[in-house]
mmCIF file of N, CA, C and O in Angstrom:
data_model
loop_
_atom_site.group_PDB
_atom_site.id
_atom_site.type_symbol
_atom_site.label_atom_id
_atom_site.label_comp_id
_atom_site.label_asym_id
_atom_site.label_seq_id
_atom_site.Cartn_x
_atom_site.Cartn_y
_atom_site.Cartn_z
ATOM 1 N N MET A 1 7.050 -9.142 -30.191
ATOM 2 C CA MET A 1 6.207 -8.734 -29.238
ATOM 3 C C MET A 1 6.954 -9.242 -27.553
ATOM 4 O O MET A 1 6.515 -10.373 -28.292
ATOM 5 N N ALA A 2 6.896 -8.663 -27.160
ATOM 6 C CA ALA A 2 6.981 -9.438 -25.527
ATOM 7 C C ALA A 2 5.395 -10.122 -25.532
ATOM 8 O O ALA A 2 4.395 -9.795 -25.434
ATOM 9 N N ARG A 3 5.401 -10.779 -24.390
ATOM 10 C CA ARG A 3 4.398 -11.714 -24.467
ATOM 11 C C ARG A 3 3.964 -11.673 -23.565
ATOM 12 O O ARG A 3 4.708 -10.566 -21.919
ATOM 13 N N LEU A 4 2.626 -11.431 -22.838
ATOM 14 C CA LEU A 4 1.909 -10.340 -22.111
ATOM 15 C C LEU A 4 1.958 -11.287 -20.563
ATOM 16 O O LEU A 4 1.832 -12.813 -20.576
ATOM 17 N N VAL A 5 1.822 -10.884 -19.806
ATOM 18 C CA VAL A 5 2.299 -11.405 -18.473
ATOM 19 C C VAL A 5 0.550 -12.040 -18.582
ATOM 20 O O VAL A 5 -0.637 -11.593 -18.311
ATOM 21 N N ASP A 6 0.359 -13.454 -17.615
ATOM 22 C CA ASP A 6 -0.934 -13.836 -17.722
ATOM 23 C C ASP A 6 -1.047 -14.714 -16.106
ATOM 24 O O ASP A 6 -2.239 -15.212 -15.480
ATOM 25 N N ASN A 7 -0.094 -14.340 -15.344
ATOM 26 C CA ASN A 7 0.334 -14.636 -14.106
ATOM 27 C C ASN A 7 -0.187 -13.696 -13.124
ATOM 28 O O ASN A 7 0.518 -12.526 -12.984
ATOM 29 N N PRO A 8 -1.649 -13.749 -12.053
ATOM 30 C CA PRO A 8 -1.907 -13.100 -11.482
ATOM 31 C C PRO A 8 -1.029 -12.056 -9.927
ATOM 32 O O PRO A 8 -0.512 -11.345 -9.797
ATOM 33 N N ASP A 9 0.442 -13.061 -9.887
ATOM 34 C CA ASP A 9 1.294 -12.852 -8.811
ATOM 35 C C ASP A 9 2.293 -11.695 -9.778
ATOM 36 O O ASP A 9 2.560 -10.785 -9.499
ATOM 37 N N LEU A 10 2.432 -12.223 -10.756
ATOM 38 C CA LEU A 10 3.398 -11.236 -11.602
ATOM 39 C C LEU A 10 2.653 -9.974 -12.004
ATOM 40 O O LEU A 10 3.226 -8.982 -12.115
ATOM 41 N N ALA A 11 1.777 -10.196 -12.256
ATOM 42 C CA ALA A 11 1.006 -8.838 -12.629
ATOM 43 C C ALA A 11 0.611 -8.136 -11.612
ATOM 44 O O ALA A 11 0.428 -6.743 -11.474
ATOM 45 N N PHE A 12 0.604 -8.464 -10.372
ATOM 46 C CA PHE A 12 0.221 -7.532 -9.279
ATOM 47 C C PHE A 12 1.978 -7.125 -8.955
ATOM 48 O O PHE A 12 1.127 -6.079 -8.733
ATOM 49 N N ARG A 13 3.026 -7.428 -8.940
ATOM 50 C CA ARG A 13 4.338 -7.354 -8.814
ATOM 51 C C ARG A 13 4.276 -6.354 -9.967
ATOM 52 O O ARG A 13 5.042 -5.179 -9.398
ATOM 53 N N LEU A 14 4.040 -6.551 -10.838
ATOM 54 C CA LEU A 14 3.900 -4.993 -12.500
ATOM 55 C C LEU A 14 3.308 -3.994 -11.887
ATOM 56 O O LEU A 14 3.673 -2.905 -11.545
ATOM 57 N N ALA A 15 1.778 -3.943 -11.015
ATOM 58 C CA ALA A 15 0.940 -2.943 -10.947
ATOM 59 C C ALA A 15 1.898 -2.288 -9.638
ATOM 60 O O ALA A 15 1.804 -0.630 -9.657
ATOM 61 N N ARG A 16 2.107 -2.577 -8.682
ATOM 62 C CA ARG A 16 2.721 -2.111 -7.981
ATOM 63 C C ARG A 16 3.928 -1.470 -8.305
ATOM 64 O O ARG A 16 4.413 -0.085 -7.516
ATOM 65 N N ALA A 17 4.715 -1.930 -8.689
ATOM 66 C CA ALA A 17 6.060 -1.118 -9.423
ATOM 67 C C ALA A 17 5.174 0.129 -10.433
ATOM 68 O O ALA A 17 5.850 1.206 -9.995
ATOM 69 N N ILE A 18 4.112 -0.119 -11.275
ATOM 70 C CA ILE A 18 3.936 1.319 -12.085
ATOM 71 C C ILE A 18 3.675 2.178 -11.038
ATOM 72 O O ILE A 18 4.104 3.365 -11.058
ATOM 73 N N VAL A 19 2.310 1.700 -9.510
ATOM 74 C CA VAL A 19 1.895 2.951 -9.047
ATOM 75 C C VAL A 19 3.068 3.236 -7.855
ATOM 76 O O VAL A 19 3.105 4.320 -7.908
ATOM 77 N N SER A 20 3.744 2.555 -7.394
ATOM 78 C CA SER A 20 5.097 3.067 -6.817
ATOM 79 C C SER A 20 6.066 4.454 -8.085
ATOM 80 O O SER A 20 6.049 5.073 -7.382
ATOM 81 N N ASP A 21 6.366 3.996 -8.833
ATOM 82 C CA ASP A 21 6.775 5.455 -9.720
ATOM 83 C C ASP A 21 6.117 6.304 -9.991
ATOM 84 O O ASP A 21 6.410 7.417 -9.673
ATOM 85 N N ILE A 22 4.188 5.995 -10.270
ATOM 86 C CA ILE A 22 3.605 6.867 -9.898
ATOM 87 C C ILE A 22 3.311 7.552 -8.528
ATOM 88 O O ILE A 22 3.961 9.000 -8.406
ATOM 89 N N ALA A 23 3.290 7.368 -7.359
ATOM 90 C CA ALA A 23 3.772 7.835 -6.141
ATOM 91 C C ALA A 23 5.563 8.584 -5.896
ATOM 92 O O ALA A 23 5.335 9.792 -5.359
ATOM 93 N N LEU A 24 6.404 7.890 -6.710
ATOM 94 C CA LEU A 24 7.382 8.154 -6.208
ATOM 95 C C LEU A 24 7.537 10.013 -7.501
ATOM 96 O O LEU A 24 7.977 11.386 -6.558
ATOM 97 N N TYR A 25 7.117 10.234 -8.485
ATOM 98 C CA TYR A 25 7.229 11.242 -9.179
ATOM 99 C C TYR A 25 5.629 11.686 -8.775
ATOM 100 O O TYR A 25 6.525 13.075 -9.840
ATOM 101 N N ASN A 26 5.465 11.701 -7.715
ATOM 102 C CA ASN A 26 4.170 12.680 -7.876
ATOM 103 C C ASN A 26 4.140 12.386 -6.660
ATOM 104 O O ASN A 26 2.996 12.827 -5.621
ATOM 105 N N GLN A 27 5.365 12.833 -5.480
ATOM 106 C CA GLN A 27 4.902 12.799 -4.347
ATOM 107 C C GLN A 27 4.068 14.441 -3.813
ATOM 108 O O GLN A 27 3.081 14.618 -2.974
ATOM 109 N N GLU A 28 4.608 15.263 -3.845
ATOM 110 C CA GLU A 28 3.555 16.801 -3.734
ATOM 111 C C GLU A 28 2.190 16.463 -4.345
ATOM 112 O O GLU A 28 1.285 16.675 -3.461
ATOM 113 N N LYS A 29 1.603 15.926 -5.099
ATOM 114 C CA LYS A 29 0.405 15.434 -5.742
ATOM 115 C C LYS A 29 -0.286 14.715 -4.460
ATOM 116 O O LYS A 29 -1.339 14.661 -4.103
ATOM 117 N N VAL A 30 0.351 13.261 -3.854
ATOM 118 C CA VAL A 30 0.199 12.336 -3.472
ATOM 119 C C VAL A 30 -0.299 13.042 -1.787
ATOM 120 O O VAL A 30 -1.216 13.380 -1.533
ATOM 121 N N LYS A 31 0.731 14.149 -1.421
ATOM 122 C CA LYS A 31 0.905 14.941 -0.213
ATOM 123 C C LYS A 31 -0.905 15.701 -0.191
ATOM 124 O O LYS A 31 -1.544 15.549 0.470
ATOM 125 N N GLU A 32 -0.864 16.193 -1.351
ATOM 126 C CA GLU A 32 -2.103 16.944 -1.587
ATOM 127 C C GLU A 32 -3.274 16.375 -1.661
ATOM 128 O O GLU A 32 -4.816 17.065 -1.005
ATOM 129 N N GLY A 33 -3.404 15.378 -2.668
ATOM 130 C CA GLY A 33 -4.440 14.702 -2.694
ATOM 131 C C GLY A 33 -4.950 13.757 -1.279
ATOM 132 O O GLY A 33 -6.424 13.648 -0.934
ATOM 133 N N ILE A 34 -4.002 13.602 -0.587
ATOM 134 C CA ILE A 34 -4.331 12.496 0.675
ATOM 135 C C ILE A 34 -4.926 13.790 1.514
ATOM 136 O O ILE A 34 -5.751 13.607 2.410
ATOM 137 N N LYS A 35 -4.243 14.847 1.653
ATOM 138 C CA LYS A 35 -4.812 15.963 2.679
ATOM 139 C C LYS A 35 -5.901 16.317 2.333
ATOM 140 O O LYS A 35 -6.904 16.812 3.811
ATOM 141 N N ASN A 36 -6.203 16.274 0.972
ATOM 142 C CA ASN A 36 -7.435 17.077 0.897
ATOM 143 C C ASN A 36 -8.928 16.160 0.589
ATOM 144 O O ASN A 36 -10.070 16.237 -0.098
ATOM 145 N N ASP A 37 -8.240 14.684 0.421
ATOM 146 C CA ASP A 37 -9.070 13.242 0.001
ATOM 147 C C ASP A 37 -9.986 13.692 -1.443
ATOM 148 O O ASP A 37 -10.912 13.599 -1.605
ATOM 149 N N ASN A 38 -8.668 14.144 -1.736
ATOM 150 C CA ASN A 38 -9.228 14.288 -3.341
ATOM 151 C C ASN A 38 -8.272 13.786 -4.602
ATOM 152 O O ASN A 38 -7.776 13.838 -5.162
ATOM 153 N N ILE A 39 -7.286 12.351 -3.934
ATOM 154 C CA ILE A 39 -6.139 11.681 -4.158
ATOM 155 C C ILE A 39 -6.001 11.485 -5.856
ATOM 156 O O ILE A 39 -5.374 11.751 -6.848
ATOM 157 N N PHE A 40 -7.820 10.839 -6.262
ATOM 158 C CA PHE A 40 -7.769 10.387 -7.601
ATOM 159 C C PHE A 40 -8.124 11.507 -8.744
ATOM 160 O O PHE A 40 -8.122 11.134 -9.810
ATOM 161 N N GLU A 41 -9.168 12.287 -8.392
ATOM 162 C CA GLU A 41 -8.706 13.652 -9.014
ATOM 163 C C GLU A 41 -7.466 14.274 -9.578
ATOM 164 O O GLU A 41 -7.200 14.659 -10.406
ATOM 165 N N ILE A 42 -6.776 14.355 -8.420
ATOM 166 C CA ILE A 42 -5.427 15.078 -8.710
ATOM 167 C C ILE A 42 -4.407 13.878 -9.738
ATOM 168 O O ILE A 42 -4.189 14.661 -10.705
ATOM 169 N N LEU A 43 -4.465 13.279 -9.444
ATOM 170 C CA LEU A 43 -3.622 12.150 -10.545
ATOM 171 C C LEU A 43 -4.657 11.761 -11.088
ATOM 172 O O LEU A 43 -3.811 10.368 -11.826
ATOM 173 N N THR A 44 -5.791 12.010 -11.934
ATOM 174 C CA THR A 44 -6.364 11.349 -12.839
ATOM 175 C C THR A 44 -5.408 10.770 -13.843
ATOM 176 O O THR A 44 -5.865 9.427 -14.326
ATOM 177 N N GLU A 45 -4.878 11.935 -14.684
ATOM 178 C CA GLU A 45 -4.300 11.430 -15.842
ATOM 179 C C GLU A 45 -3.004 10.484 -15.652
ATOM 180 O O GLU A 45 -2.650 9.541 -16.562
ATOM 181 N N GLU A 46 -2.400 10.901 -14.592
ATOM 182 C CA GLU A 46 -1.293 10.196 -14.106
ATOM 183 C C GLU A 46 -1.749 8.443 -14.092
ATOM 184 O O GLU A 46 -1.252 7.497 -13.981
ATOM 185 N N LEU A 47 -2.663 8.004 -13.317
ATOM 186 C CA LEU A 47 -3.810 6.724 -12.664
ATOM 187 C C LEU A 47 -3.840 6.344 -14.199
ATOM 188 O O LEU A 47 -3.712 5.120 -14.399
ATOM 189 N N LYS A 48 -4.335 7.208 -15.170
ATOM 190 C CA LYS A 48 -4.996 6.378 -16.477
ATOM 191 C C LYS A 48 -3.799 6.110 -17.149
ATOM 192 O O LYS A 48 -3.787 5.175 -17.649
ATOM 193 N N GLU A 49 -2.601 6.527 -17.049
ATOM 194 C CA GLU A 49 -1.569 6.716 -18.198
ATOM 195 C C GLU A 49 -0.908 5.284 -17.059
ATOM 196 O O GLU A 49 -0.816 4.100 -18.254
ATOM 197 N N GLY A 50 -0.957 5.111 -15.938
ATOM 198 C CA GLY A 50 -0.079 3.676 -15.193
ATOM 199 C C GLY A 50 -1.234 2.920 -15.793
ATOM 200 O O GLY A 50 -1.032 1.476 -16.028
ATOM 201 N N ARG A 51 -2.354 2.384 -15.628
ATOM 202 C CA ARG A 51 -3.323 1.846 -16.031
ATOM 203 C C ARG A 51 -3.607 1.397 -17.354
ATOM 204 O O ARG A 51 -3.585 0.036 -18.037
ATOM 205 N N ASP A 52 -3.416 2.129 -18.455
ATOM 206 C CA ASP A 52 -2.895 2.045 -19.699
ATOM 207 C C ASP A 52 -1.783 0.864 -19.636
ATOM 208 O O ASP A 52 -1.919 0.176 -21.057
ATOM 209 N N HIS A 53 -0.778 1.652 -19.717
ATOM 210 C CA HIS A 53 0.874 0.781 -19.804
ATOM 211 C C HIS A 53 0.262 -0.463 -18.554
ATOM 212 O O HIS A 53 1.037 -1.699 -19.077
ATOM 213 N N PHE A 54 0.020 -0.760 -17.806
ATOM 214 C CA PHE A 54 -0.224 -2.481 -16.765
ATOM 215 C C PHE A 54 -1.159 -2.473 -18.179
ATOM 216 O O PHE A 54 -0.595 -4.105 -18.299
ATOM 217 N N HIS A 55 -2.527 -2.320 -18.394
ATOM 218 C CA HIS A 55 -2.880 -3.506 -19.479
ATOM 219 C C HIS A 55 -2.579 -3.789 -20.864
ATOM 220 O O HIS A 55 -2.546 -4.805 -21.289
ATOM 221 N N SER A 56 -1.182 -2.986 -21.185
ATOM 222 C CA SER A 56 -1.012 -3.254 -22.498
ATOM 223 C C SER A 56 0.470 -4.202 -21.999
ATOM 224 O O SER A 56 0.710 -4.593 -22.837
ATOM 225 N N ARG A 57 0.928 -4.709 -20.757
ATOM 226 C CA ARG A 57 1.798 -5.545 -20.409
ATOM 227 C C ARG A 57 1.272 -6.683 -19.729
ATOM 228 O O ARG A 57 1.600 -7.962 -20.060
ATOM 229 N N VAL A 58 -0.301 -6.912 -19.375
ATOM 230 C CA VAL A 58 -1.626 -7.740 -18.914
ATOM 231 C C VAL A 58 -1.958 -8.691 -19.761
ATOM 232 O O VAL A 58 -2.933 -7.497 -20.182
ATOM 233 N N SER A 59 -1.663 -9.499 -19.803
ATOM 234 C CA SER A 59 -3.538 -10.535 -20.867
ATOM 235 C C SER A 59 -4.336 -9.884 -20.150
ATOM 236 O O SER A 59 -5.004 -9.863 -18.902
ATOM 237 N N PRO A 60 -5.359 -9.519 -21.223
ATOM 238 C CA PRO A 60 -6.798 -9.524 -21.092
ATOM 239 C C PRO A 60 -7.562 -10.165 -20.149
ATOM 240 O O PRO A 60 -8.569 -10.285 -19.792
ATOM 241 N N GLU A 61 -7.131 -11.505 -20.809
ATOM 242 C CA GLU A 61 -7.941 -12.914 -20.143
ATOM 243 C C GLU A 61 -7.562 -13.117 -19.173
ATOM 244 O O GLU A 61 -8.306 -13.588 -18.028
ATOM 245 N N LEU A 62 -6.901 -12.289 -17.929
ATOM 246 C CA LEU A 62 -6.398 -12.098 -16.722
ATOM 247 C C LEU A 62 -7.745 -11.524 -15.786
ATOM 248 O O LEU A 62 -7.978 -10.151 -16.136
ATOM 249 N N GLU A 63 -8.968 -12.601 -15.256
ATOM 250 C CA GLU A 63 -10.169 -11.900 -14.793
ATOM 251 C C GLU A 63 -10.049 -10.611 -14.128
ATOM 252 O O GLU A 63 -10.345 -9.513 -14.222
ATOM 253 N N SER A 64 -8.661 -10.632 -12.918
ATOM 254 C CA SER A 64 -8.883 -10.165 -12.091
ATOM 255 C C SER A 64 -7.472 -8.452 -12.275
ATOM 256 O O SER A 64 -7.150 -8.135 -11.156
ATOM 257 N N ARG A 65 -7.207 -8.139 -13.164
ATOM 258 C CA ARG A 65 -6.123 -7.326 -13.701
ATOM 259 C C ARG A 65 -6.461 -5.881 -13.317
ATOM 260 O O ARG A 65 -6.129 -4.921 -12.775
ATOM 261 N N ASP A 66 -8.058 -5.302 -13.442
ATOM 262 C CA ASP A 66 -8.244 -4.122 -12.888
ATOM 263 C C ASP A 66 -8.301 -4.401 -10.910
ATOM 264 O O ASP A 66 -7.660 -3.348 -10.639
ATOM 265 N N HIS A 67 -8.824 -5.437 -10.760
ATOM 266 C CA HIS A 67 -9.038 -5.503 -9.572
ATOM 267 C C HIS A 67 -6.927 -5.270 -8.939
ATOM 268 O O HIS A 67 -6.960 -4.427 -8.126
ATOM 269 N N LEU A 68 -6.303 -6.112 -9.644
ATOM 270 C CA LEU A 68 -4.877 -6.192 -9.431
ATOM 271 C C LEU A 68 -4.524 -4.629 -9.461
ATOM 272 O O LEU A 68 -4.057 -4.493 -8.073
ATOM 273 N N PHE A 69 -4.648 -3.734 -10.401
ATOM 274 C CA PHE A 69 -4.163 -2.485 -10.412
ATOM 275 C C PHE A 69 -4.459 -1.303 -9.183
ATOM 276 O O PHE A 69 -3.985 -0.886 -8.466
ATOM 277 N N ASP A 70 -5.730 -1.803 -8.941
ATOM 278 C CA ASP A 70 -6.869 -0.824 -7.861
ATOM 279 C C ASP A 70 -5.987 -1.059 -6.641
ATOM 280 O O ASP A 70 -6.114 -0.081 -5.639
ATOM 281 N N ARG A 71 -5.895 -2.727 -6.324
ATOM 282 C CA ARG A 71 -5.432 -3.252 -5.096
ATOM 283 C C ARG A 71 -3.938 -2.569 -4.938
ATOM 284 O O ARG A 71 -2.999 -1.984 -3.750
ATOM 285 N N ALA A 72 -2.910 -2.772 -5.681
ATOM 286 C CA ALA A 72 -1.837 -1.657 -5.811
ATOM 287 C C ALA A 72 -1.701 -0.910 -5.667
ATOM 288 O O ALA A 72 -0.823 -0.056 -4.620
ATOM 289 N N ILE A 73 -2.526 0.338 -6.341
ATOM 290 C CA ILE A 73 -2.817 1.964 -6.056
ATOM 291 C C ILE A 73 -3.109 1.965 -4.165
ATOM 292 O O ILE A 73 -2.388 2.692 -3.538
ATOM 293 N N VAL A 74 -4.052 1.409 -3.597
ATOM 294 C CA VAL A 74 -4.225 1.050 -2.259
ATOM 295 C C VAL A 74 -2.509 0.765 -1.082
ATOM 296 O O VAL A 74 -2.514 0.918 -0.481
ATOM 297 N N ASP A 75 -2.409 -0.441 -1.781
ATOM 298 C CA ASP A 75 -1.488 -0.414 -0.763
ATOM 299 C C ASP A 75 -0.164 0.245 -1.029
ATOM 300 O O ASP A 75 0.846 0.016 -0.258
ATOM 301 N N VAL A 76 0.256 0.402 -2.169
ATOM 302 C CA VAL A 76 1.561 1.403 -2.667
ATOM 303 C C VAL A 76 1.069 3.385 -2.198
ATOM 304 O O VAL A 76 2.063 3.662 -1.572
ATOM 305 N N MET A 77 0.655 3.484 -2.760
ATOM 306 C CA MET A 77 -0.143 4.857 -2.520
ATOM 307 C C MET A 77 -1.005 5.402 -1.198
ATOM 308 O O MET A 77 -0.581 5.998 -0.837
ATOM 309 N N ILE A 78 -2.266 4.512 -1.048
ATOM 310 C CA ILE A 78 -3.148 4.941 -0.215
ATOM 311 C C ILE A 78 -2.254 4.637 1.227
ATOM 312 O O ILE A 78 -2.016 5.409 2.298
ATOM 313 N N LYS A 79 -1.483 3.834 1.440
ATOM 314 C CA LYS A 79 -1.223 2.742 2.631
ATOM 315 C C LYS A 79 -0.048 4.018 2.784
ATOM 316 O O LYS A 79 0.180 3.872 4.269
ATOM 317 N N GLN A 80 0.664 3.821 2.362
ATOM 318 C CA GLN A 80 2.259 4.693 2.899
ATOM 319 C C GLN A 80 1.863 5.676 2.923
ATOM 320 O O GLN A 80 2.617 6.636 3.691
ATOM 321 N N ALA A 81 0.904 6.255 2.420
ATOM 322 C CA ALA A 81 0.305 7.832 3.387
ATOM 323 C C ALA A 81 -0.407 7.657 4.194
ATOM 324 O O ALA A 81 -0.442 9.084 4.738
ATOM 325 N N GLY A 82 -0.358 7.241 5.030
ATOM 326 C CA GLY A 82 -0.766 7.073 6.178
ATOM 327 C C GLY A 82 -0.007 7.857 7.390
ATOM 328 O O GLY A 82 -1.590 8.625 7.948
ATOM 329 N N LYS A 83 0.489 8.572 7.509
ATOM 330 C CA LYS A 83 1.499 9.257 7.819
ATOM 331 C C LYS A 83 0.760 11.040 7.878
ATOM 332 O O LYS A 83 1.323 11.687 8.437
ATOM 333 N N ILE A 84 0.502 10.947 6.418
ATOM 334 C CA ILE A 84 0.347 12.506 5.869
ATOM 335 C C ILE A 84 -1.128 12.761 7.005
ATOM 336 O O ILE A 84 -2.680 12.086 7.123
ATOM 337 N N GLU A 85 -1.463 14.181 7.483
ATOM 338 C CA GLU A 85 -2.114 14.301 8.557
ATOM 339 C C GLU A 85 -3.460 14.536 7.115
ATOM 340 O O GLU A 85 -3.195 15.637 6.033
ATOM 341 N N SER A 86 -5.194 13.697 7.743
ATOM 342 C CA SER A 86 -5.877 14.191 6.631
ATOM 343 C C SER A 86 -6.691 13.643 7.798
ATOM 344 O O SER A 86 -6.716 13.004 8.741
ATOM 345 N N SER A 87 -8.010 14.761 6.948
ATOM 346 C CA SER A 87 -9.358 14.460 8.045
ATOM 347 C C SER A 87 -9.862 12.791 7.430
ATOM 348 O O SER A 87 -10.797 12.569 8.136
ATOM 349 N N ILE A 88 -9.189 12.448 6.131
ATOM 350 C CA ILE A 88 -9.809 11.062 6.105
ATOM 351 C C ILE A 88 -9.386 9.620 7.094
ATOM 352 O O ILE A 88 -9.678 8.986 6.810
ATOM 353 N N TRP A 89 -8.886 9.953 7.704
ATOM 354 C CA TRP A 89 -8.340 9.060 8.656
ATOM 355 C C TRP A 89 -8.261 9.214 9.875
ATOM 356 O O TRP A 89 -8.822 9.790 11.041
#
């Protein structure tokens, strides 16, 4: 079995890669979710699957692991969607 990531920087890089894949494979859902301000509802299943995968690869002792995944969602998915027209901007 592979060793779990216990370095916050490496864990954040992993989180960004996972969220990047979610955004890439769900571009229409991201656009719709930003446009209608319901991105977390639209991507509930995908984000849960991504978070579960992240948790399976990162040590539970890493206190900030949930924060790192949430930050990756904002950095990768939300910020990059800033060019999508929406009432939330």
